[in-house]
PDB file of C-alpha atoms in Angstrom:
ATOM      1  CA  MET A   1      11.032  -3.782   1.431  1.00  0.00           C
ATOM      2  CA  ASN A   2      10.145  -7.777   0.709  1.00  0.00           C
ATOM      3  CA  GLU A   3      12.744  -8.091   3.655  1.00  0.00           C
ATOM      4  CA  GLN A   4       9.591  -6.346   5.701  1.00  0.00           C
ATOM      5  CA  LEU A   5       6.560  -8.071   4.147  1.00  0.00           C
ATOM      6  CA  SER A   6       8.861 -11.931   5.412  1.00  0.00           C
ATOM      7  CA  VAL A   7       8.857 -10.397   8.372  1.00  0.00           C
ATOM      8  CA  ILE A   8       5.196  -9.606   8.686  1.00  0.00           C
ATOM      9  CA  ASN A   9       4.029 -12.309   6.993  1.00  0.00           C
ATOM     10  CA  TYR A  10       6.232 -14.211   9.918  1.00  0.00           C
ATOM     11  CA  VAL A  11       5.106 -12.779  12.398  1.00  0.00           C
ATOM     12  CA  LEU A  12       1.148 -12.584  11.512  1.00  0.00           C
ATOM     13  CA  LYS A  13       1.603 -16.794  11.169  1.00  0.00           C
ATOM     14  CA  LYS A  14       3.411 -17.379  14.295  1.00  0.00           C
ATOM     15  CA  GLU A  15       0.655 -15.012  15.827  1.00  0.00           C
ATOM     16  CA  PHE A  16      -2.489 -16.762  14.153  1.00  0.00           C
ATOM     17  CA  SER A  17      -0.680 -20.215  15.279  1.00  0.00           C
ATOM     18  CA  LEU A  18      -0.461 -18.931  19.071  1.00  0.00           C
ATOM     19  CA  ARG A  19      -4.929 -18.780  18.240  1.00  0.00           C
ATOM     20  CA  ASN A  20      -7.711 -20.857  18.199  1.00  0.00           C
ATOM     21  CA  GLU A  21      -8.541 -18.798  14.413  1.00  0.00           C
ATOM     22  CA  THR A  22      -9.623 -20.062  11.352  1.00  0.00           C
ATOM     23  CA  VAL A  23      -7.180 -19.222   8.648  1.00  0.00           C
ATOM     24  CA  ARG A  24      -6.977 -19.773   4.868  1.00  0.00           C
ATOM     25  CA  GLU A  25      -2.959 -18.204   3.853  1.00  0.00           C
ATOM     26  CA  ASN A  26      -3.420 -16.542   0.355  1.00  0.00           C
ATOM     27  CA  ALA A  27      -7.061 -17.542   0.439  1.00  0.00           C
ATOM     28  CA  THR A  28      -7.941 -17.000  -3.875  1.00  0.00           C
ATOM     29  CA  PHE A  29     -11.856 -16.301  -4.287  1.00  0.00           C
ATOM     30  CA  LYS A  30     -13.110 -16.836  -7.931  1.00  0.00           C
ATOM     31  CA  LEU A  31     -16.156 -15.199  -8.490  1.00  0.00           C
ATOM     32  CA  GLY A  32     -17.756 -15.234 -11.871  1.00  0.00           C
ATOM     33  CA  ARG A  33     -13.971 -13.916 -14.082  1.00  0.00           C
ATOM     34  CA  GLN A  34     -12.784 -11.641 -11.121  1.00  0.00           C
ATOM     35  CA  LYS A  35      -9.911 -13.262  -9.438  1.00  0.00           C
ATOM     36  CA  PHE A  36      -9.188 -12.025  -5.755  1.00  0.00           C
ATOM     37  CA  VAL A  37      -6.209 -13.205  -3.681  1.00  0.00           C
ATOM     38  CA  ILE A  38      -6.254 -12.752   0.382  1.00  0.00           C
ATOM     39  CA  ASP A  39      -2.792 -12.959   1.987  1.00  0.00           C
ATOM     40  CA  PHE A  40      -5.260 -13.742   5.103  1.00  0.00           C
ATOM     41  CA  TYR A  41      -8.330 -15.158   5.079  1.00  0.00           C
ATOM     42  CA  LEU A  42     -10.238 -15.328   8.985  1.00  0.00           C
ATOM     43  CA  GLN A  43     -13.035 -17.243   8.610  1.00  0.00           C
ATOM     44  CA  GLY A  44     -15.107 -17.721  11.665  1.00  0.00           C
ATOM     45  CA  LYS A  45     -14.804 -13.787  11.585  1.00  0.00           C
ATOM     46  CA  GLN A  46     -14.264 -12.932   7.659  1.00  0.00           C
ATOM     47  CA  ILE A  47     -11.361 -10.401   8.681  1.00  0.00           C
ATOM     48  CA  GLY A  48      -9.720  -9.652   4.773  1.00  0.00           C
ATOM     49  CA  ILE A  49      -5.223  -8.601   5.757  1.00  0.00           C
ATOM     50  CA  ILE A  50      -3.298  -7.570   2.909  1.00  0.00           C
ATOM     51  CA  THR A  51       0.282  -6.360   1.846  1.00  0.00           C
ATOM     52  CA  MET A  52       0.863  -3.828   0.159  1.00  0.00           C
ATOM     53  CA  ASN A  53       4.580  -2.767  -1.234  1.00  0.00           C
ATOM     54  CA  TRP A  54       3.751   0.571  -2.753  1.00  0.00           C
ATOM     55  CA  LYS A  55       7.319   2.166  -3.004  1.00  0.00           C
ATOM     56  CA  ARG A  56       4.761   5.640  -2.945  1.00  0.00           C
ATOM     57  CA  THR A  57       1.266   5.692  -0.668  1.00  0.00           C
ATOM     58  CA  ILE A  58      -1.622   4.099  -1.556  1.00  0.00           C
ATOM     59  CA  PRO A  59      -3.562   5.565  -4.225  1.00  0.00           C
ATOM     60  CA  THR A  60      -7.303   6.254  -4.353  1.00  0.00           C
ATOM     61  CA  ASN A  61      -8.308   3.705  -7.312  1.00  0.00           C
ATOM     62  CA  LYS A  62      -6.719   1.020  -5.384  1.00  0.00           C
ATOM     63  CA  LEU A  63      -9.187   1.694  -2.816  1.00  0.00           C
ATOM     64  CA  LEU A  64     -12.151   0.583  -4.513  1.00  0.00           C
ATOM     65  CA  GLN A  65     -10.724  -2.544  -5.153  1.00  0.00           C
ATOM     66  CA  LEU A  66     -10.426  -2.978  -2.475  1.00  0.00           C
ATOM     67  CA  GLU A  67     -13.853  -1.803  -1.417  1.00  0.00           C
ATOM     68  CA  GLN A  68     -15.104  -4.075  -4.616  1.00  0.00           C
ATOM     69  CA  LEU A  69     -13.638  -6.809  -2.854  1.00  0.00           C
ATOM     70  CA  ILE A  70     -15.478  -6.694   0.084  1.00  0.00           C
ATOM     71  CA  LYS A  71     -18.658  -6.101  -0.835  1.00  0.00           C
ATOM     72  CA  THR A  72     -17.747  -9.223  -3.159  1.00  0.00           C
ATOM     73  CA  LEU A  73     -16.092 -10.888  -0.785  1.00  0.00           C
ATOM     74  CA  ASN A  74     -18.978  -9.713   2.484  1.00  0.00           C
ATOM     75  CA  LEU A  75     -16.656 -10.089   3.995  1.00  0.00           C
ATOM     76  CA  LYS A  76     -17.028  -7.554   8.192  1.00  0.00           C
ATOM     77  CA  LYS A  77     -13.424  -6.404   7.355  1.00  0.00           C
ATOM     78  CA  LEU A  78     -10.246  -6.240   5.794  1.00  0.00           C
ATOM     79  CA  VAL A  79      -6.343  -5.077   7.009  1.00  0.00           C
ATOM     80  CA  LEU A  80      -4.993  -3.260   4.866  1.00  0.00           C
ATOM     81  CA  ILE A  81      -0.633  -3.442   5.634  1.00  0.00           C
ATOM     82  CA  CYS A  82       0.985  -1.309   4.083  1.00  0.00           C
ATOM     83  CA  ASN A  83       3.743   1.260   4.132  1.00  0.00           C
ATOM     84  CA  SER A  84       1.789   4.910   3.867  1.00  0.00           C
ATOM     85  CA  ILE A  85      -1.522   6.062   2.751  1.00  0.00           C
ATOM     86  CA  SER A  86      -1.917   9.455   1.458  1.00  0.00           C
ATOM     87  CA  GLY A  87      -4.405  12.055   2.454  1.00  0.00           C
ATOM     88  CA  ASN A  88      -6.834  11.964   0.037  1.00  0.00           C
ATOM     89  CA  ALA A  89      -7.208   8.337   0.558  1.00  0.00           C
ATOM     90  CA  ARG A  90      -7.771   8.840   4.521  1.00  0.00           C
ATOM     91  CA  GLU A  91     -10.989  11.152   3.778  1.00  0.00           C
ATOM     92  CA  PHE A  92     -11.883   8.893   0.902  1.00  0.00           C
ATOM     93  CA  LEU A  93     -12.188   5.716   3.106  1.00  0.00           C
ATOM     94  CA  ALA A  94     -13.893   7.901   6.150  1.00  0.00           C
ATOM     95  CA  ARG A  95     -16.356   9.912   3.739  1.00  0.00           C
ATOM     96  CA  ARG A  96     -17.448   6.708   1.912  1.00  0.00           C
ATOM     97  CA  ASP A  97     -17.387   4.892   5.022  1.00  0.00           C
ATOM     98  CA  ILE A  98     -15.385   1.722   3.946  1.00  0.00           C
ATOM     99  CA  PRO A  99     -14.566  -0.879   6.329  1.00  0.00           C
ATOM    100  CA  ILE A 100     -10.912  -0.841   5.883  1.00  0.00           C
ATOM    101  CA  GLN A 101      -8.418  -0.765   8.701  1.00  0.00           C
ATOM    102  CA  VAL A 102      -4.373   0.595   7.602  1.00  0.00           C
ATOM    103  CA  VAL A 103      -2.241  -0.190   9.390  1.00  0.00           C
ATOM    104  CA  HIS A 104       1.469   0.394   8.623  1.00  0.00           C
ATOM    105  CA  LEU A 105       4.557  -1.648   8.754  1.00  0.00           C
ATOM    106  CA  ASN A 106       6.351  -0.553  11.014  1.00  0.00           C
ATOM    107  CA  GLU A 107       4.443  -0.687  13.997  1.00  0.00           C
ATOM    108  CA  VAL A 108       3.615  -4.040  13.229  1.00  0.00           C
ATOM    109  CA  ILE A 109       8.001  -4.423  12.593  1.00  0.00           C
ATOM    110  CA  CYS A 110       8.213  -2.988  15.763  1.00  0.00           C
ATOM    111  CA  LYS A 111       4.744  -3.569  17.499  1.00  0.00           C
ATOM    112  CA  GLU A 112       3.703  -0.945  18.793  1.00  0.00           C
ATOM    113  CA  LYS A 113       0.153  -3.496  17.287  1.00  0.00           C
ATOM    114  CA  GLY A 114      -0.952  -6.696  17.946  1.00  0.00           C
ATOM    115  CA  ILE A 115      -2.755  -8.478  16.610  1.00  0.00           C
ATOM    116  CA  ASP A 116      -5.498  -8.716  18.490  1.00  0.00           C
ATOM    117  CA  ASP A 117      -5.915  -4.428  17.257  1.00  0.00           C
ATOM    118  CA  PHE A 118      -7.341  -5.217  13.822  1.00  0.00           C
ATOM    119  CA  ILE A 119      -8.500  -8.832  14.293  1.00  0.00           C
ATOM    120  CA  SER A 120     -11.749  -7.647  15.992  1.00  0.00           C
ATOM    121  CA  CYS A 121     -14.995  -6.815  14.369  1.00  0.00           C
ATOM    122  CA  SER A 122     -15.812  -3.740  15.827  1.00  0.00           C
TER     123      SER A 122
END
């Protein structure tokens, strides 16, 4: 899985270097006592990209933390690149209308989804 995340980070860095986007890598935000780290932060579009290496699916409580991160940093959207997400977590995202776009690792590695698919604010 670490090789996949390394490939994803390499692909994202390469794609961002080809565009005129202002991107911060490993952006750390400290608000009060809380510290947030986002893998890639597109400043002009206010989009955060986080890659998560979980052995199983992303739990709902982690989505609550990500929702708090979105609200605190005033992000328009958060892209979550992960290996899988549970059906309950998908339903949770739909019910709460949280602006998190879930992208599977393999979709990026196999180029099923390009960077343009998830940096748009729609």
